[in-house]
CSV table of C-alpha atoms in Angstrom, one decimal:
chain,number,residue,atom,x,y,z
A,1308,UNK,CA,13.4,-25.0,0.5
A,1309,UNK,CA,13.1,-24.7,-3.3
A,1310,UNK,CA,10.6,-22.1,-4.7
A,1311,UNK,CA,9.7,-22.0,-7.5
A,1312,UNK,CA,7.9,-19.2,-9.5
A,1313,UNK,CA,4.8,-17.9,-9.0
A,1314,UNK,CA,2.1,-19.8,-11.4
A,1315,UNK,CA,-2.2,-19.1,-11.6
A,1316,UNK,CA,-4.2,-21.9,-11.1
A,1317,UNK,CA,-6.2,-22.6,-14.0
A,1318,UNK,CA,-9.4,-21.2,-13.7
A,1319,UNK,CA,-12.2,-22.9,-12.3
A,1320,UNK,CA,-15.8,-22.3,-11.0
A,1321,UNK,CA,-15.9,-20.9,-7.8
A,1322,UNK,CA,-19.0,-22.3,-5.5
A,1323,UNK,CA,-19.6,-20.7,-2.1
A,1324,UNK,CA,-17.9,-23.7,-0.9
A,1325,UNK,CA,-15.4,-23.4,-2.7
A,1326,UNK,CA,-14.7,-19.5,-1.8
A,1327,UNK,CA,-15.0,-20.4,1.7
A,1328,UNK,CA,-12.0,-23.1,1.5
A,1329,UNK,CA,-9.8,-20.4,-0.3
A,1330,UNK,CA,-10.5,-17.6,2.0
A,1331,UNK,CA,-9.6,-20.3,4.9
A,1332,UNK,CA,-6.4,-21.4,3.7
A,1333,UNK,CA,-5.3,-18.1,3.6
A,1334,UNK,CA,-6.2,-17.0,7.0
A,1335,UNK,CA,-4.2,-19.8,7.8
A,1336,UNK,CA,-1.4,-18.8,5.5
A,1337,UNK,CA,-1.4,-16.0,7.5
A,1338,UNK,CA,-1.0,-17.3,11.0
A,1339,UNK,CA,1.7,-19.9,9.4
A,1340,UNK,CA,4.0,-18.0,7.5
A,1341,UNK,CA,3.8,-14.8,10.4
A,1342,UNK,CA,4.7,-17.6,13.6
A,1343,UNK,CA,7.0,-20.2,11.6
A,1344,UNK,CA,8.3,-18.0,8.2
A,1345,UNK,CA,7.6,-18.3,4.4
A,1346,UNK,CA,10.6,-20.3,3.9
A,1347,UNK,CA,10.0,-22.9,6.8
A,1348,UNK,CA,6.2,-23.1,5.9
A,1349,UNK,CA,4.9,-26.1,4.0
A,1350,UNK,CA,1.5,-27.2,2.3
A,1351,UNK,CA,1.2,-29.7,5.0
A,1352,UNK,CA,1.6,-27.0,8.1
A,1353,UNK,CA,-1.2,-24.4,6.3
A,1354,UNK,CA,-4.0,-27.6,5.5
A,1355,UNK,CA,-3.2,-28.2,9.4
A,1356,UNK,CA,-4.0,-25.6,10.2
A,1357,UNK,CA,-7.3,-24.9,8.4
A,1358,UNK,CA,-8.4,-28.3,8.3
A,1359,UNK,CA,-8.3,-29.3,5.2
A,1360,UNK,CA,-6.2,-31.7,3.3
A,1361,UNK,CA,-3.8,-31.4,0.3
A,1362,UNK,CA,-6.3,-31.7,-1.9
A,1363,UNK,CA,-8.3,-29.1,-0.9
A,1364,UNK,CA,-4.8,-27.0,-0.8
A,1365,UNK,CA,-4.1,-28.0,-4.8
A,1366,UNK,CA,-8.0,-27.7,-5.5
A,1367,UNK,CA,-6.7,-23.8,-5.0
A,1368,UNK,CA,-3.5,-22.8,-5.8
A,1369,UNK,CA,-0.9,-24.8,-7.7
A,1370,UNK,CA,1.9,-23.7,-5.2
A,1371,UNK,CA,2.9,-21.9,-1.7
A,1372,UNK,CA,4.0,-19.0,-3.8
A,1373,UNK,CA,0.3,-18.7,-5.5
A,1374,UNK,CA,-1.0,-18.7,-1.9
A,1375,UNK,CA,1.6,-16.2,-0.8
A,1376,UNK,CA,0.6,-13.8,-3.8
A,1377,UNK,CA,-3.0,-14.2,-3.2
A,1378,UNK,CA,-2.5,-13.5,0.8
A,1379,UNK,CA,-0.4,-9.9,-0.3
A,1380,UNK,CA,-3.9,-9.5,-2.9
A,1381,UNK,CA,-6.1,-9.4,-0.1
A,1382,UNK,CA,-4.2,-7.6,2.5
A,1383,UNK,CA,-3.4,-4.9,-0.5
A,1384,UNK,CA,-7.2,-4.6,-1.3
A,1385,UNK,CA,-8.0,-4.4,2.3
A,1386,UNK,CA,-5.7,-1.3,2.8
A,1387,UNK,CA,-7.5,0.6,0.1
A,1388,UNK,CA,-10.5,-0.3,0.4
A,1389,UNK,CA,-9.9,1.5,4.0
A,1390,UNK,CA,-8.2,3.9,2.7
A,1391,UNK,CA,-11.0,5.1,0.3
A,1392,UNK,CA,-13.4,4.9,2.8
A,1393,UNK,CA,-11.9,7.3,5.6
A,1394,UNK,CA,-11.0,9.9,2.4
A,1395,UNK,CA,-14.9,9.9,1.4
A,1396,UNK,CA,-16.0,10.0,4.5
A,1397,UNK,CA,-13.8,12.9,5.6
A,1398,UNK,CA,-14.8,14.5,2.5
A,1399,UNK,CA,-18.6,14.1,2.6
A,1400,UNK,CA,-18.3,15.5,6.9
A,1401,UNK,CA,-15.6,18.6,6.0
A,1402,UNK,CA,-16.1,19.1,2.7
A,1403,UNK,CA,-14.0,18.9,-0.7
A,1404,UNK,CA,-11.0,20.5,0.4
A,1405,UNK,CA,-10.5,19.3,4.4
A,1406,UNK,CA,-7.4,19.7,6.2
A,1407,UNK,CA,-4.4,17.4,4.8
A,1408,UNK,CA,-3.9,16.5,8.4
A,1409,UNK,CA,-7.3,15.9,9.3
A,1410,UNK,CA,-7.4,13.5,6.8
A,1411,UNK,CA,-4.1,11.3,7.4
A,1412,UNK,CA,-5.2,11.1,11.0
A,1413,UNK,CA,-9.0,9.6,9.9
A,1414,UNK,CA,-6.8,6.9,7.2
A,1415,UNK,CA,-4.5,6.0,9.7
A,1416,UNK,CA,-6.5,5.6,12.6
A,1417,UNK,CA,-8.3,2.8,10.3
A,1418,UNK,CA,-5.6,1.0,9.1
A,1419,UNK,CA,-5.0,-0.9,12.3
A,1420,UNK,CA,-1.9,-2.6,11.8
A,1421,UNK,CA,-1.4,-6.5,14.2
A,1422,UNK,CA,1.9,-7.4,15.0
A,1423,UNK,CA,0.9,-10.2,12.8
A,1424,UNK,CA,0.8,-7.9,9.7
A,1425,UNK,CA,3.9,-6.6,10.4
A,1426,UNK,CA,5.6,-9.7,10.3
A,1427,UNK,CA,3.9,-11.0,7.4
A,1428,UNK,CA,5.1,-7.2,5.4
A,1429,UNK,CA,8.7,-8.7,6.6
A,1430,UNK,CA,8.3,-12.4,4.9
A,1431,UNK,CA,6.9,-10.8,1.8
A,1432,UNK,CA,9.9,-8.7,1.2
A,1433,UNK,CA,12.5,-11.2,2.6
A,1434,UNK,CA,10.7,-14.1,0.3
A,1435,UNK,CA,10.6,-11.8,-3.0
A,1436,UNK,CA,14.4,-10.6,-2.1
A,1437,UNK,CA,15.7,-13.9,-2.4
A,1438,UNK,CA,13.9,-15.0,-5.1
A,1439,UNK,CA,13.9,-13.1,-8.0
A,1440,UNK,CA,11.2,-14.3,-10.5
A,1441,UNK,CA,9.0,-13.2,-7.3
A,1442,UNK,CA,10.7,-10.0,-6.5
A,1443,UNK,CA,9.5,-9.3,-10.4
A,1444,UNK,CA,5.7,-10.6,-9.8
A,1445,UNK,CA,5.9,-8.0,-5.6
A,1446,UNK,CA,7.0,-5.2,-7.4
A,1447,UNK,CA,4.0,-5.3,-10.3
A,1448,UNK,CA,1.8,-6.6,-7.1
A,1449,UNK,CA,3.3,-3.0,-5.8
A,1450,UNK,CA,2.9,-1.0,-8.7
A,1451,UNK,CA,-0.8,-2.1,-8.9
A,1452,UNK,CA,-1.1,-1.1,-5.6
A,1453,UNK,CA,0.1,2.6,-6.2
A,1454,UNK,CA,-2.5,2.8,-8.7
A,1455,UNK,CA,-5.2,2.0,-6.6
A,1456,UNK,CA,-3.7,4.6,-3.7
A,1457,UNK,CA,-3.9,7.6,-6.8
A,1458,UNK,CA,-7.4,7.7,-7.1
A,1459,UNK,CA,-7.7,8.4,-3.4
A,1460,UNK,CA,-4.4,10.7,-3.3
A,1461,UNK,CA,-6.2,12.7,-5.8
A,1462,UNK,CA,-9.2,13.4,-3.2
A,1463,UNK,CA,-7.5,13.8,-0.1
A,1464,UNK,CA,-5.0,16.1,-1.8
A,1465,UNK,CA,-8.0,18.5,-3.0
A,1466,UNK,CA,-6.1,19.3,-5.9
A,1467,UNK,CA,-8.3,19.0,-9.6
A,1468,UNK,CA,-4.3,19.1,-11.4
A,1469,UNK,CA,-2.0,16.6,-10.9
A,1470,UNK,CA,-0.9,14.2,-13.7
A,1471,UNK,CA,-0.4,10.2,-12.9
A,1472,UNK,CA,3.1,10.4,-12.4
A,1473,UNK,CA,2.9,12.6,-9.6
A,1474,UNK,CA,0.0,10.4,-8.2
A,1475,UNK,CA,2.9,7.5,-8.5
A,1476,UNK,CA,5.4,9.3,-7.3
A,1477,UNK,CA,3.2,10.5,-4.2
A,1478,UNK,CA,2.1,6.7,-3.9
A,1479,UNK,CA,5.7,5.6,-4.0
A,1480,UNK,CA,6.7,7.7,-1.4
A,1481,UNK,CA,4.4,7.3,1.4
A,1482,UNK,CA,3.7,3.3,0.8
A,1483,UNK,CA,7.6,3.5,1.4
A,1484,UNK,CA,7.2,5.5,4.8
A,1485,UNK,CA,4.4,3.5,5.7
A,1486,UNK,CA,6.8,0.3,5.3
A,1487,UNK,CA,9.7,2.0,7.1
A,1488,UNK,CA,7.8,2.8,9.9
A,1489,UNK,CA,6.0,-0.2,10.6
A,1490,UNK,CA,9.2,-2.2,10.6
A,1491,UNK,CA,10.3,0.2,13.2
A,1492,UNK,CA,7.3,-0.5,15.1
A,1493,UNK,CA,7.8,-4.2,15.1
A,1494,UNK,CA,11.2,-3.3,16.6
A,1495,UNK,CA,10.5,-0.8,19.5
A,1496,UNK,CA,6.6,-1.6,20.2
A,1497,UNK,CA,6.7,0.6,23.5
A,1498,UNK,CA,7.9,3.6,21.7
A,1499,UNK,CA,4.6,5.5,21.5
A,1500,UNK,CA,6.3,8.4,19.6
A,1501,UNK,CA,6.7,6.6,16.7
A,1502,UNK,CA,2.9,6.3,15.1
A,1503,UNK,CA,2.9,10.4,15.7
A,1504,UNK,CA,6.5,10.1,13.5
A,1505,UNK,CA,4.4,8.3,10.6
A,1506,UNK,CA,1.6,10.6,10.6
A,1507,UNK,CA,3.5,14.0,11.0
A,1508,UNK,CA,5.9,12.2,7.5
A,1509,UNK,CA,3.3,11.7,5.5
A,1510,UNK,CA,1.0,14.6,6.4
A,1511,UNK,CA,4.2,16.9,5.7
A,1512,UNK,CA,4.7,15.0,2.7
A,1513,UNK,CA,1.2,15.5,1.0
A,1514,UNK,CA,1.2,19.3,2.4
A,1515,UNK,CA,4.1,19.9,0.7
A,1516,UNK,CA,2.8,18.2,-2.8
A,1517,UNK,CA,-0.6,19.9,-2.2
A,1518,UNK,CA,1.0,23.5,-1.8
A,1519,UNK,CA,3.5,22.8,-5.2
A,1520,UNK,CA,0.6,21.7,-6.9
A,1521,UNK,CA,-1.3,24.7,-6.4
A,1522,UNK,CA,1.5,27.1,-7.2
């Protein structure tokens, strides 16, 4: 199946209607390209799915790869917006400077990750691998993502000092555990040790940025 390039559709007003079509098509994105794959998908399989026809699809996005992009948006905005919460609220019940571990352990008991999820975190990667003008348009996807996390690194870290490329480089680091982890996951599901693993790597990861920073 040829891909092309991601391309935006030109804008266009958006009516509650219309916002409820979009936000449809990709739930359904969602179930299609986690049971059948991104490359196996088509137009036809997603407006299936949702109910709608092609041109309610192309009323939307220009392209599969436009709806891909837009499903990674949401799920991306959906981990921080988690994220942020369970660092403000562990901040406004412990105070400004709670336990590092305290705090992992609230974040990652929100972000409830479906097997679902963690197939679609597999098609995103295998898509963008083989295609390079989308590897290009995930990794600034990524990047924006890593900016959102630094903000929240910054609180949870309780540390006033610390310049944006460590926030990146502290981003980098656990988004890339988080990844690793979840794949193994996916892989041994009825290995109960391994959401402890992620916690204790990432906890000993911000510990150990938290204590440099305050040297």
């Amino acid at each position: 199946m040829a891909i092309d390039a991601p391309h935006p559709s030109p804008p266009a007003r958006v009516t509650k209607r219309r916002g409820e079509t979009r936000a449809r098509l990709i739930a359904s994105a969602a179930t299609i390209f986690a049971e059948h794959g991104f490359g196996r998908a088509t137009v036809e399989d997603v407006c299936e799915h949702a109910g709608y026809t092609r041109g309610a699809f192309y009323s939307n996005f220009v392209s599969l790869d436009e709806l891909f992009f837009a499903l990674y948006v949401e799920r991306a905005e959906q981990l921080v917006q988690a994220a942020g919460s369970a660092v403000s609220n562990a901040v406004a019940e412990l105070g400004t400077d709670p336990p590092i571990s305290t705090v992992v352990d609230r974040v990652l008991s929100t972000l409830t990750v479906s097997r679902q999820s963690h197939l679609l975190n597999l098609e995103f990667f295998a898509h963008a691998l083989r295609n390079p003008p989308v590897a290009l348009a995930l990794a600034a996807h990524r990047r924006d993502l890593r900016s959102a996390l630094a903000p929240i690194l910054r609180v949870g870290l309780g540390v006033r000092r610390v310049s944006a490329p460590q926030l990146e480089a502290l981003g980098r680091a656990i988004v890339a555990v988080q990844d690793g982890m979840y794949f193994q996951e996916l892989l041994e599901p009825a290995d109960q040790r391994l959401p402890r693993a992620r916690t204790t790597l990432i906890t000993r990861i911000l510990a150990d940025a938290a204590e440099q920073l305050r040297a």
